[in-house]
mmCIF file of C-alpha atoms in Angstrom:
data_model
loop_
_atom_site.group_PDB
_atom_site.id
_atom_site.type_symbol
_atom_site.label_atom_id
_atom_site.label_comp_id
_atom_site.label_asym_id
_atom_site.label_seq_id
_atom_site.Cartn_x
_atom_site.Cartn_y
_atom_site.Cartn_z
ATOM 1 C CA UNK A 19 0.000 0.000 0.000
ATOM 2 C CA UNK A 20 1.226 3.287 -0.572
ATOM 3 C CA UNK A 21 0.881 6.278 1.502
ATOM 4 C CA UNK A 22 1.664 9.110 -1.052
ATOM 5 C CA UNK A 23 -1.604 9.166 -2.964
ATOM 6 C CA UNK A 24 -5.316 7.659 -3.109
ATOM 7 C CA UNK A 25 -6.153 5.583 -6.396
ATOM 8 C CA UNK A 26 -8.974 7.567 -7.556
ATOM 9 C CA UNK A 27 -11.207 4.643 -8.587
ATOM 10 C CA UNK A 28 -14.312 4.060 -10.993
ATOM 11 C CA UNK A 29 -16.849 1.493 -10.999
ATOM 12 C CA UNK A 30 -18.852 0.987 -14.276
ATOM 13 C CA UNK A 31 -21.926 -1.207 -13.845
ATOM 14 C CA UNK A 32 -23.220 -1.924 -10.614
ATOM 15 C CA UNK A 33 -24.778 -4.761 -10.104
ATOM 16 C CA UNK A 34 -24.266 -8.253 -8.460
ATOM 17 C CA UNK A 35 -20.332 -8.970 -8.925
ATOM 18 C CA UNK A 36 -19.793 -5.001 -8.591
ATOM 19 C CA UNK A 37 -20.682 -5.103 -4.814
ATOM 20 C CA UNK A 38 -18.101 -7.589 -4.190
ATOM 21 C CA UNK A 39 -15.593 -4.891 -6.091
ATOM 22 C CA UNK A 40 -16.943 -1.858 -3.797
ATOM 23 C CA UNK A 41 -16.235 -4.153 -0.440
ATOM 24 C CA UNK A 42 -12.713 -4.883 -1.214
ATOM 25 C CA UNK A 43 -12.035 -1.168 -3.173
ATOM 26 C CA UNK A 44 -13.867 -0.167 0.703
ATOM 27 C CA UNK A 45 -10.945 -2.487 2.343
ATOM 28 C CA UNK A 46 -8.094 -0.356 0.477
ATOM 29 C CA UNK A 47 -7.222 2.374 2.443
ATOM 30 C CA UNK A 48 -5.407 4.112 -0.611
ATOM 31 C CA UNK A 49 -8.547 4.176 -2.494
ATOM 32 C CA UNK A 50 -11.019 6.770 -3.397
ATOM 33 C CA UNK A 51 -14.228 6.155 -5.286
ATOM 34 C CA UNK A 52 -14.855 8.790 -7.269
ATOM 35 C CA UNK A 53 -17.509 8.052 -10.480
ATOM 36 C CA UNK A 54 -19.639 5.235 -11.202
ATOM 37 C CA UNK A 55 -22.050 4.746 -14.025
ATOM 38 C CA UNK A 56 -24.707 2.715 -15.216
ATOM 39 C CA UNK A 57 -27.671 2.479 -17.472
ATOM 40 C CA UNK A 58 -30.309 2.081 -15.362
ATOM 41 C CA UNK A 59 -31.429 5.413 -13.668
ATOM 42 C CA UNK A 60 -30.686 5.382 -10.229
ATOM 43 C CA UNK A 61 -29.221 2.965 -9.851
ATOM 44 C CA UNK A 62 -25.310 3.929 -8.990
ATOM 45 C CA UNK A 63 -26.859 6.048 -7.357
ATOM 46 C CA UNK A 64 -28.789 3.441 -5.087
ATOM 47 C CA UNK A 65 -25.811 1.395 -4.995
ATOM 48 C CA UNK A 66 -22.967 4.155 -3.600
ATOM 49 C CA UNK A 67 -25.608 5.072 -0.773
ATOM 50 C CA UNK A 68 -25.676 1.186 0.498
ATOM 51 C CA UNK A 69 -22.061 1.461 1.050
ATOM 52 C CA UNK A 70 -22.356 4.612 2.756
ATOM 53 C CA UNK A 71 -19.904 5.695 -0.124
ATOM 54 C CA UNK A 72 -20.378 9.905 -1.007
ATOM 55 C CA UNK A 73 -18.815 12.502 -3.357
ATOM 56 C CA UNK A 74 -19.517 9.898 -5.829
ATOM 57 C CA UNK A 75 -20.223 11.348 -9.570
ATOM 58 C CA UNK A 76 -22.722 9.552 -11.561
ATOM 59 C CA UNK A 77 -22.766 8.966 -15.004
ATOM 60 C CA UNK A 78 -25.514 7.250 -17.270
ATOM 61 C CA UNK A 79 -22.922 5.579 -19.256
ATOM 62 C CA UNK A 80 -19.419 4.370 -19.722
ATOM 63 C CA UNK A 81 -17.952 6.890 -22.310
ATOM 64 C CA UNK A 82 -19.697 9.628 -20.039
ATOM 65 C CA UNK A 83 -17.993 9.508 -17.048
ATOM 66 C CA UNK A 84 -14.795 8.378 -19.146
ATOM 67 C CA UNK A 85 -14.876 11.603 -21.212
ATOM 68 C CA UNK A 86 -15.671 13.697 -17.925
ATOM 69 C CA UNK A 87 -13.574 11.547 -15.342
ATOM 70 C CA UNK A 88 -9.995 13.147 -16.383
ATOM 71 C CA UNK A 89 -7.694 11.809 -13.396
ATOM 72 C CA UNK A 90 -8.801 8.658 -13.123
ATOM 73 C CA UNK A 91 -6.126 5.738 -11.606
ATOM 74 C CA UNK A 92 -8.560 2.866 -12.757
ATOM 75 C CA UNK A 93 -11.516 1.078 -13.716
ATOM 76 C CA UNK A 94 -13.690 -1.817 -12.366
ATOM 77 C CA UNK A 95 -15.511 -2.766 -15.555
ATOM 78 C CA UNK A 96 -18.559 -4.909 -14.084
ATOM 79 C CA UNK A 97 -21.071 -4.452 -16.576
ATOM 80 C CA UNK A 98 -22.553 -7.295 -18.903
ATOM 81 C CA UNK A 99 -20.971 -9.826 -20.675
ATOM 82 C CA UNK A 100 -21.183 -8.480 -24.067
ATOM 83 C CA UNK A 101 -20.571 -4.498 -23.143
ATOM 84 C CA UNK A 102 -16.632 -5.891 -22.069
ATOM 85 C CA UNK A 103 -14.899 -5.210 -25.110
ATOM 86 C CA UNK A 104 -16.673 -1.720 -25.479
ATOM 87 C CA UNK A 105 -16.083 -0.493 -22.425
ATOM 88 C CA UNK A 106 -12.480 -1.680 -21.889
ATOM 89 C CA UNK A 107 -11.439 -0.595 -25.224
ATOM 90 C CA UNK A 108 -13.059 3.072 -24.763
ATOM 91 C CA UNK A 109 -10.989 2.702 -21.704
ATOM 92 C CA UNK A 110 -7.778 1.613 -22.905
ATOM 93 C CA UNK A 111 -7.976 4.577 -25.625
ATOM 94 C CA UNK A 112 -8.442 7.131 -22.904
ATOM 95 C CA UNK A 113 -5.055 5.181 -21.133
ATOM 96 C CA UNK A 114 -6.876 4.201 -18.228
ATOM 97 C CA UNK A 115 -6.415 1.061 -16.414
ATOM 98 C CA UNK A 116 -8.814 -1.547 -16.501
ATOM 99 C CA UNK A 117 -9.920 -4.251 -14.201
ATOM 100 C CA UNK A 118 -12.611 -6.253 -16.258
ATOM 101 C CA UNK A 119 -14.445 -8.972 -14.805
ATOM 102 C CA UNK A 120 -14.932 -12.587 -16.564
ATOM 103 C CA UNK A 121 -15.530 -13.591 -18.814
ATOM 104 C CA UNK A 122 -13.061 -11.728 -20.557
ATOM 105 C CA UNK A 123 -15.289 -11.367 -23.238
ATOM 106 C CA UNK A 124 -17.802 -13.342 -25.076
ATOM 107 C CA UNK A 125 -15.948 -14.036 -28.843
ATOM 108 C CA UNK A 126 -12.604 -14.493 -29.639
ATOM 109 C CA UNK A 127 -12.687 -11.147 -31.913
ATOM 110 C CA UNK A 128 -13.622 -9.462 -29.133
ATOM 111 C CA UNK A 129 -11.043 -10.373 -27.156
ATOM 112 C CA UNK A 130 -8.210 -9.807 -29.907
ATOM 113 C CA UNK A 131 -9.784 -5.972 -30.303
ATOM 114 C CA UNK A 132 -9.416 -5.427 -26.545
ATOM 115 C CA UNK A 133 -5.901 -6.746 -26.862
ATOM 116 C CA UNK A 134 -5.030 -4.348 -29.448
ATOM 117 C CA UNK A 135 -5.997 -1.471 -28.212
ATOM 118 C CA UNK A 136 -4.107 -2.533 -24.697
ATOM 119 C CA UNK A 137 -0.609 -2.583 -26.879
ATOM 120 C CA UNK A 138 -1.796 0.979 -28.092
ATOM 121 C CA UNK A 139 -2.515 1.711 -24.921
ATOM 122 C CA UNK A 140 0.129 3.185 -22.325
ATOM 123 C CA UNK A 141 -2.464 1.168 -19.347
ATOM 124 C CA UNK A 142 -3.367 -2.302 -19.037
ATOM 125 C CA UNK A 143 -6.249 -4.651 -18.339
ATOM 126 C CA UNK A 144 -6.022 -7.111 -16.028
ATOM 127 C CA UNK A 145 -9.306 -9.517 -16.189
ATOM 128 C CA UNK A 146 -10.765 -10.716 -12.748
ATOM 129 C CA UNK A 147 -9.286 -14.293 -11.921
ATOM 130 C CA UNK A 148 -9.318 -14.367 -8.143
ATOM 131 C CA UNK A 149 -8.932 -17.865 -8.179
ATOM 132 C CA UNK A 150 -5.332 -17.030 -8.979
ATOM 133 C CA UNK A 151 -4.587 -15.787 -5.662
ATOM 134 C CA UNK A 152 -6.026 -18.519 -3.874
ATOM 135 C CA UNK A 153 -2.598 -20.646 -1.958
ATOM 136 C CA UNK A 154 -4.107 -23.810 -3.250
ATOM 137 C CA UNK A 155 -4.740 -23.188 -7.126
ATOM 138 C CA UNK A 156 -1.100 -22.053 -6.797
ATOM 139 C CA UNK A 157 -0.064 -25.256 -5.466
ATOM 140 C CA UNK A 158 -1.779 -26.666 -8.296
ATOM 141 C CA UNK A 159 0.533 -24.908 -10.796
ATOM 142 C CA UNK A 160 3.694 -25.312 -8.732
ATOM 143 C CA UNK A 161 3.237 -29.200 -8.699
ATOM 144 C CA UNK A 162 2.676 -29.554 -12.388
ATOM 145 C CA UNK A 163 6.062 -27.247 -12.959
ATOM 146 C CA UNK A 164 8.045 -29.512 -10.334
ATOM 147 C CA UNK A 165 7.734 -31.895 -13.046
ATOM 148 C CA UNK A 166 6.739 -34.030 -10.169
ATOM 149 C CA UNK A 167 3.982 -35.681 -12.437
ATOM 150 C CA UNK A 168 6.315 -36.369 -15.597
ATOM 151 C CA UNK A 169 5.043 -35.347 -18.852
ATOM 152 C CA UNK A 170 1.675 -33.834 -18.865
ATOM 153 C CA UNK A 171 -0.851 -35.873 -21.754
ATOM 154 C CA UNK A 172 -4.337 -35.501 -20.534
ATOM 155 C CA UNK A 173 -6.493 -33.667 -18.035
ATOM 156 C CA UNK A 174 -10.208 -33.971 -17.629
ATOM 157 C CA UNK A 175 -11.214 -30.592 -15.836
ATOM 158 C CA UNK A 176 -14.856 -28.403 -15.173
ATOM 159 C CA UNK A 177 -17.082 -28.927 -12.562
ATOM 160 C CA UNK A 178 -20.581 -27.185 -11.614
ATOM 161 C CA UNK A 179 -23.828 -27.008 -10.028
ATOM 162 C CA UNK A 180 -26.860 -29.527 -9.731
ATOM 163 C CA UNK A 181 -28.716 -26.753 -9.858
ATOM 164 C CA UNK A 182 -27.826 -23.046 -9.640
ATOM 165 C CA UNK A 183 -28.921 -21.185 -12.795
ATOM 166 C CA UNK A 184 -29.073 -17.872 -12.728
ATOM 167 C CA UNK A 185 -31.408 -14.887 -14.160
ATOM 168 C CA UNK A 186 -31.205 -11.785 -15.404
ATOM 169 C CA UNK A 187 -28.467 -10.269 -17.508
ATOM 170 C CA UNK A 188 -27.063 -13.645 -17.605
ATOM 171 C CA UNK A 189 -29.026 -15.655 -19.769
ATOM 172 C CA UNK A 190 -30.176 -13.733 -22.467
ATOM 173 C CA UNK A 191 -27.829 -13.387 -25.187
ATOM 174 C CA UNK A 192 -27.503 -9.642 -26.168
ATOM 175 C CA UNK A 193 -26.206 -8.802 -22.402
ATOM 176 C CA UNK A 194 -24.726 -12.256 -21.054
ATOM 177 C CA UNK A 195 -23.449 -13.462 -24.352
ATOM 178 C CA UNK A 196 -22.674 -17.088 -23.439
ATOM 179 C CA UNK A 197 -23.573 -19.050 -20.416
ATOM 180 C CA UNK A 198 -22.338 -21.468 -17.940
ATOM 181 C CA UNK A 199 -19.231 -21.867 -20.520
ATOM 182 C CA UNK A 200 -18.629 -17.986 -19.846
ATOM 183 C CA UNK A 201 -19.685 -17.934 -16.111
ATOM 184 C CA UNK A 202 -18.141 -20.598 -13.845
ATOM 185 C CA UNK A 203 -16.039 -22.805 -17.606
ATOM 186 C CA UNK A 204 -13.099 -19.745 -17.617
ATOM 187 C CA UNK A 205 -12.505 -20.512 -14.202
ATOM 188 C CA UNK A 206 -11.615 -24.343 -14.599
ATOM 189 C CA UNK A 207 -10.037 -23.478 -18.070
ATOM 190 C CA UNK A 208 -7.804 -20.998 -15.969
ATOM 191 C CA UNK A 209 -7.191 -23.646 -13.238
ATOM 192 C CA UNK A 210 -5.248 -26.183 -15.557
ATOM 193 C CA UNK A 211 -4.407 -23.610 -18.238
ATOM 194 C CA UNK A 212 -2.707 -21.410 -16.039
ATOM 195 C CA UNK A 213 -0.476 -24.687 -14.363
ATOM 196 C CA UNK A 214 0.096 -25.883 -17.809
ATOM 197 C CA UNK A 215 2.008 -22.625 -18.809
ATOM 198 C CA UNK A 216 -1.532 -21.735 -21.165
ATOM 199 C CA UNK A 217 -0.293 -23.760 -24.252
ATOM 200 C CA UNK A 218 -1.839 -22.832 -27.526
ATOM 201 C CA UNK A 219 -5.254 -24.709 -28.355
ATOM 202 C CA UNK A 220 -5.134 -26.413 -32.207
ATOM 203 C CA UNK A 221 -8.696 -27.726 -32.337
ATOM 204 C CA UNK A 222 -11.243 -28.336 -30.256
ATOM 205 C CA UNK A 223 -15.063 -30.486 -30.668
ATOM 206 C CA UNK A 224 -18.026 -28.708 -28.916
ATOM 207 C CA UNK A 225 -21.363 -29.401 -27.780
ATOM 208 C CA UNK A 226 -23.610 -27.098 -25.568
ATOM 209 C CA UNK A 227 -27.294 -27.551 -24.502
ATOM 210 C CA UNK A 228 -29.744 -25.582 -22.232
ATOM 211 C CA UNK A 229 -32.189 -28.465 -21.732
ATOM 212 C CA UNK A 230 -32.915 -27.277 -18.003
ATOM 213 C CA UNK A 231 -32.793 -23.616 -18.549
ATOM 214 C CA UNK A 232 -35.385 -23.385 -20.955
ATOM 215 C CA UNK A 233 -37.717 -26.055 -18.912
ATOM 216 C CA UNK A 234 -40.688 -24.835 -17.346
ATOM 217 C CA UNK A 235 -40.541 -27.920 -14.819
ATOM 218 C CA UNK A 236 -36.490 -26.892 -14.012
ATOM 219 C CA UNK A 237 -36.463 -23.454 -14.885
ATOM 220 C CA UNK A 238 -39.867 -21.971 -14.239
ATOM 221 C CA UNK A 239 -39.068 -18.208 -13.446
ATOM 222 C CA UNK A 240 -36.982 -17.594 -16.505
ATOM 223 C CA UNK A 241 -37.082 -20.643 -18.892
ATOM 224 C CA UNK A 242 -39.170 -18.281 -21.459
ATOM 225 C CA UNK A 243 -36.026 -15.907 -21.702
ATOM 226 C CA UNK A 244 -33.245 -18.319 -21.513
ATOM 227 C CA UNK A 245 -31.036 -17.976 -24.999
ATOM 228 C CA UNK A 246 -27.569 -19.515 -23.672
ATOM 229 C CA UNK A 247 -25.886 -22.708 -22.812
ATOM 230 C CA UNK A 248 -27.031 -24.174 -19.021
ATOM 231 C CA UNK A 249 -24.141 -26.758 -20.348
ATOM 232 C CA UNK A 250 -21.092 -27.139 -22.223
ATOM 233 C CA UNK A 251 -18.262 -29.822 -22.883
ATOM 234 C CA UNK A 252 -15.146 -29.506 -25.063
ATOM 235 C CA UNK A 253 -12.683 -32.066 -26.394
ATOM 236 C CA UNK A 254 -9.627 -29.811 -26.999
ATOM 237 C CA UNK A 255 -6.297 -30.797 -28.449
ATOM 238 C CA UNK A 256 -3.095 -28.388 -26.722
ATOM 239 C CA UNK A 257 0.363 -27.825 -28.195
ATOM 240 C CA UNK A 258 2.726 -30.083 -26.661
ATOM 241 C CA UNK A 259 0.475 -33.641 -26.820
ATOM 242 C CA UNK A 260 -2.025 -32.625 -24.781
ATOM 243 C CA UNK A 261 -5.532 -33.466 -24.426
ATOM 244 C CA UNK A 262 -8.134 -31.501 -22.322
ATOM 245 C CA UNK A 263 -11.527 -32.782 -21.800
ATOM 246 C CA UNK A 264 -13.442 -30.057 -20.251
ATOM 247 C CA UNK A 265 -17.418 -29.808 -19.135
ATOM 248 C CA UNK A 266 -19.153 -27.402 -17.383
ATOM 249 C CA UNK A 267 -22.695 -27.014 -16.083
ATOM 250 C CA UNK A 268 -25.292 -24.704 -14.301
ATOM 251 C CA UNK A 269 -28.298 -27.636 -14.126
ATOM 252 C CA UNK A 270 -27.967 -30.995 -14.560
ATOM 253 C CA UNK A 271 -29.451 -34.322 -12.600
ATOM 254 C CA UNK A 272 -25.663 -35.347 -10.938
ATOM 255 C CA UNK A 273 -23.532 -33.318 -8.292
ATOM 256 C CA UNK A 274 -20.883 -33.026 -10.408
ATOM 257 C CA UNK A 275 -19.406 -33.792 -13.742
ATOM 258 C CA UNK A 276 -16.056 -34.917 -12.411
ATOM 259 C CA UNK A 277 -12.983 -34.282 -10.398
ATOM 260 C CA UNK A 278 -10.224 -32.206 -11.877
ATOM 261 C CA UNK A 279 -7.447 -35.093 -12.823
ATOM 262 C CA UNK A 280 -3.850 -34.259 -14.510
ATOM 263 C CA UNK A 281 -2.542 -37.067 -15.706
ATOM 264 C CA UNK A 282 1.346 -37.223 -16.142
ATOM 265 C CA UNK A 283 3.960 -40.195 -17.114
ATOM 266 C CA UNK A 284 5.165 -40.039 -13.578
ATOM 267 C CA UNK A 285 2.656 -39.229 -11.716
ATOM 268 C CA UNK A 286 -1.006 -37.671 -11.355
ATOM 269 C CA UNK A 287 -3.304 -35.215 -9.574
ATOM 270 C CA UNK A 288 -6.772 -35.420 -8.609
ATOM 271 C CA UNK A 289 -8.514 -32.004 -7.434
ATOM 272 C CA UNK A 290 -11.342 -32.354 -6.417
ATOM 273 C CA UNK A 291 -14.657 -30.754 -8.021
ATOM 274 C CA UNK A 292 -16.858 -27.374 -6.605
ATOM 275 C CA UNK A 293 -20.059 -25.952 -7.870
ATOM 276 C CA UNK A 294 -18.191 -22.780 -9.704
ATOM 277 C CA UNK A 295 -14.215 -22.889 -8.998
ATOM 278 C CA UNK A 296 -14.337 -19.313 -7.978
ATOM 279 C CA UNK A 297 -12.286 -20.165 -4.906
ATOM 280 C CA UNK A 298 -10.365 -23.078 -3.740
ATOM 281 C CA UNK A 299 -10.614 -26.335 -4.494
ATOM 282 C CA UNK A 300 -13.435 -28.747 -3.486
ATOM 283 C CA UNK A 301 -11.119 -30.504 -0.813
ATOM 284 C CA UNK A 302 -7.946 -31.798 -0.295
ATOM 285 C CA UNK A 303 -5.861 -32.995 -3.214
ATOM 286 C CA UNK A 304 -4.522 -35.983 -4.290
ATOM 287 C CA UNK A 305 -1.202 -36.951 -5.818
ATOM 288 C CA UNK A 306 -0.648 -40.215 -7.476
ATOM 289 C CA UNK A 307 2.467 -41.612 -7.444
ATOM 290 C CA UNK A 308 5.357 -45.057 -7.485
ATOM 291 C CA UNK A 309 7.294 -44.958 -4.721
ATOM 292 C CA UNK A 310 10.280 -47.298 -4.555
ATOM 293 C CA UNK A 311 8.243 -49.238 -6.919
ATOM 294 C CA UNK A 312 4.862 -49.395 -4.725
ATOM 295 C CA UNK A 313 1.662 -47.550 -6.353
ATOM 296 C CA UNK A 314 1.586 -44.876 -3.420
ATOM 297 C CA UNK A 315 -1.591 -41.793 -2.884
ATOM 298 C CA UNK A 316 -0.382 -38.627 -1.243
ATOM 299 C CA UNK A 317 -2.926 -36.240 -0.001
ATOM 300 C CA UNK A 318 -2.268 -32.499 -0.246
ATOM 301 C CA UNK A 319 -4.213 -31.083 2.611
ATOM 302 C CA UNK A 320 -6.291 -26.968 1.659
ATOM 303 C CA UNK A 321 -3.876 -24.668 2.565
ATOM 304 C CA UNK A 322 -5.146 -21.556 4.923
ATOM 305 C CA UNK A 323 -9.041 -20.558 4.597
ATOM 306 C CA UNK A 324 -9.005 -18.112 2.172
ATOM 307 C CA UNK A 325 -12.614 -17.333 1.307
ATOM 308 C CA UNK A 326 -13.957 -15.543 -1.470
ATOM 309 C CA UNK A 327 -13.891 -12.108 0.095
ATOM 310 C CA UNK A 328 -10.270 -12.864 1.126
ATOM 311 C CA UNK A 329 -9.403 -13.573 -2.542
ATOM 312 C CA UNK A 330 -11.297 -10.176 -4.309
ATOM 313 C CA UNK A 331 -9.431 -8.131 -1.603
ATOM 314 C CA UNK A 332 -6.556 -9.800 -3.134
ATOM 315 C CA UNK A 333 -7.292 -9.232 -6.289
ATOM 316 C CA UNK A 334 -8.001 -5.631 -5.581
ATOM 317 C CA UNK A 335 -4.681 -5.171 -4.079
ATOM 318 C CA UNK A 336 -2.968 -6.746 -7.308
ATOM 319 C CA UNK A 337 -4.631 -4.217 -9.465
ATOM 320 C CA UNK A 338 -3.962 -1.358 -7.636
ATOM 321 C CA UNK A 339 -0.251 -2.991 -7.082
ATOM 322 C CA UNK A 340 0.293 -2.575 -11.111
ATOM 323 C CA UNK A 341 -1.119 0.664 -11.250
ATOM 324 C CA UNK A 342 1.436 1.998 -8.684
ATOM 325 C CA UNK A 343 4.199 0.491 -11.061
ATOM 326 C CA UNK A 344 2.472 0.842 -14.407
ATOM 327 C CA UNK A 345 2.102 -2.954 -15.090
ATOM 328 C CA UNK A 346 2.319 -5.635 -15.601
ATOM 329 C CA UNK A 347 -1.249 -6.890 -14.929
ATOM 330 C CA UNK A 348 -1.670 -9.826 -12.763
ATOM 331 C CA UNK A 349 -3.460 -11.912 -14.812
ATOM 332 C CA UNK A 350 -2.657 -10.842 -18.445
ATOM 333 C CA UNK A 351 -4.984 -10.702 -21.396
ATOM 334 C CA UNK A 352 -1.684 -12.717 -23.404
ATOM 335 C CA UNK A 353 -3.404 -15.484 -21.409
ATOM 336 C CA UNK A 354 -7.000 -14.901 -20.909
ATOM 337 C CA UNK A 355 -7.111 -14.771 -24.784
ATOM 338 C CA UNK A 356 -6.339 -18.543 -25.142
ATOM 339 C CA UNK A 357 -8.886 -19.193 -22.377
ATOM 340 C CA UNK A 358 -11.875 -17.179 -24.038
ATOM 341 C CA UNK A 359 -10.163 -18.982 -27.391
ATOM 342 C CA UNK A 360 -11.672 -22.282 -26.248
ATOM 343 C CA UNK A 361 -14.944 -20.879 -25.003
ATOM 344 C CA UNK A 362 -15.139 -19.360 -28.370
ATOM 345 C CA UNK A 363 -14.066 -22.642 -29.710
ATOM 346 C CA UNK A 364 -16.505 -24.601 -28.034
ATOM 347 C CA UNK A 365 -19.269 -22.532 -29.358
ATOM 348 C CA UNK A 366 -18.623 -22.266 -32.882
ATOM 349 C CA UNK A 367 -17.822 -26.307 -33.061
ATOM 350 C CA UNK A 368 -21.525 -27.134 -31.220
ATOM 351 C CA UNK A 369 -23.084 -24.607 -33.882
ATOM 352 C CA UNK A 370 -21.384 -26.420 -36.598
ATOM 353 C CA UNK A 371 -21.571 -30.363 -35.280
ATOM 354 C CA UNK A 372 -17.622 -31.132 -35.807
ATOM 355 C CA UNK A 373 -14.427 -30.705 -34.866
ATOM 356 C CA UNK A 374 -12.569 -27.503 -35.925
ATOM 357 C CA UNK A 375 -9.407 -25.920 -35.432
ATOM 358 C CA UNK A 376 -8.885 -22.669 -33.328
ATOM 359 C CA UNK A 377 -7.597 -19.721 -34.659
ATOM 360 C CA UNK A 378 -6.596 -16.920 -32.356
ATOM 361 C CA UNK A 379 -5.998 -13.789 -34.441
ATOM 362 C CA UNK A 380 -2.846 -11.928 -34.552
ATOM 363 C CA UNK A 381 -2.175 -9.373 -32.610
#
């Protein structure tokens, strides 16, 4: 933290994920909110008087309090999936920093256009991972690079709920975009991407559904305006010999799709599964291994208790941490871009019925 300044901080759209922004901007002491914005009348408004938050300017939308907000240290971009790119790159041309929220985006051309304009840019985005900061993914990512599992040829990975589908913004598909892929899939993609180094996907075979989403007997409060995935699975083929078999899900009649298992020519890891991977894992890991010859299991108990308000504080303090020193950003958009590659993938291969390669433009 630094004691010379306050990061004069703005929060554009404030809804659901945006209060969990405010509380750990609110644990800062270096921080100042001073704008907000969203389209809904009021409703900034509404939302900086819950927090007891004042001096707060209020703008109706994003390039509004962007053209009028001229000393800005950063950005919280929480609106909708599909306003991301827009707002980040309107952003990015102004040189402010950006912390977007996930998805990154919702296509792969969106995410290449925000990545252009960030090497235009003299600020950076970084998009909102705080899994990343959680002591166990990172133990995760430090076993697979100890090479303690040998070489690295297939991990099944993606979890989610039984039931837990959402409303709202999220499920129609001019604001959310994509669905459970989008929501609660980047995090699991992150998970093994991030250990793995993120190779480069080559191709990848899609399906999605929204059988329960657009059910009146599962889904009876918003089946009639349901237009994304409730489920999604990928069969993706990685640089390096490396499969990932990936499935994610808001509804569905099981608890969970499957454990997170890295399998490895010396060794392997089983994580076990959670309803969004937002956080930790589901419980203590498992590392299988030979031993002198004998087939041995070695259990990796959760390190600390890191909840989820623990790990946005975290992630606050990372962005304002590369603001202070101009970059880099904590969780990169040279990364994210493979991760929303797949998603993108995954979406485009389930339209078409077949396998296809994935093409990440250049930048």
């Amino acid at each position: 933290m630094t004691d010379k300044r306050k990061f004069k901080i703005a929060i554009i759209g404030t809804g659901g994920i945006a209060r969990h922004h405010i509380s750990a901007y609110l644990n800062q002491p270096d921080v100042e909110i001073v704008a907000a914005a969203d389209l809904v009348h009021g409703k900034a408004e509404a939302f900086m008087q819950d927090y007891g938050v004042e001096g707060v300017r209020f703008y109706p939308s994003h390039k509004e309090l962007i053209d009028n907000e001229t000393e800005l240290d950063g950005i919280s971009i929480c609106t909708y999936n599909t306003q991301h790119a827009n707002v980040a790159i309107y952003a990015l041309e102004h040189n402010i920093p950006v912390l977007l929220e996930k998805p990154f985006t919702v296509t792969i051309e969106e995410a290449a256009a925000v990545c252009k304009a960030e090497a235009k840019s003299e600020a950076f985005v970084s998009v909102g991972f705080q899994p990343r900061f959680d002591a166990n993914m990172q133990m995760i990512g430090k076993i697979v690079r100890s090479g303690e599992l040998g070489k690295i040829y297939y991990i099944q990975t993606g979890g989610g709920r039984r039931r837990g589908m959402p409303g709202g913004t999220f499920i129609r598909k001019d604001q959310g975009g994509i669905g459970a892929l989008g929501d609660i899939g980047c995090y699991s993609l992150d998970m093994v991407l991030n250990a793995l180094g993120y190779p480069k996907p080559l191709t990848v075979s899609g399906y999605t559904s929204s059988y329960f989403g657009t059910s009146a007997k599962y889904n009876p409060e918003w089946h009639d305006s349901f237009q994304v995935d409730d489920f999604g699975a990928g069969f993706i083929r990685l640089e390096g010999d490396i499969i990932l078999d990936f499935r994610i899900s808001w509804a569905m009649h099981c608890d969970t799709p499957g454990d997170t298992i890295i399998l490895g020519t010396d060794g392997a890891l089983r994580i076990p599964s959670t309803d969004c991977w937002n956080g930790a894992p589901g419980g203590e890991m498992t590392l299988y291994h030979d031993v002198c010859g004998q087939q041995t299991e070695t259990k990796i108990p959760l390190i600390g208790s890191a909840d989820f308000s623990d790990l946005f504080d975290l992630k606050i303090r990372s962005f304002l941490d590369a603001i202070e020193t101009n970059g880099p950003a904590p969780v990169p958009t040279s990364q994210i871009i493979i991760n929303q590659a797949i998603i993108d993938g995954i979406v485009k291969s389930a339209e078409l019925g077949h396998e296809i390669e994935i093409s990440i433009p250049e930048l």
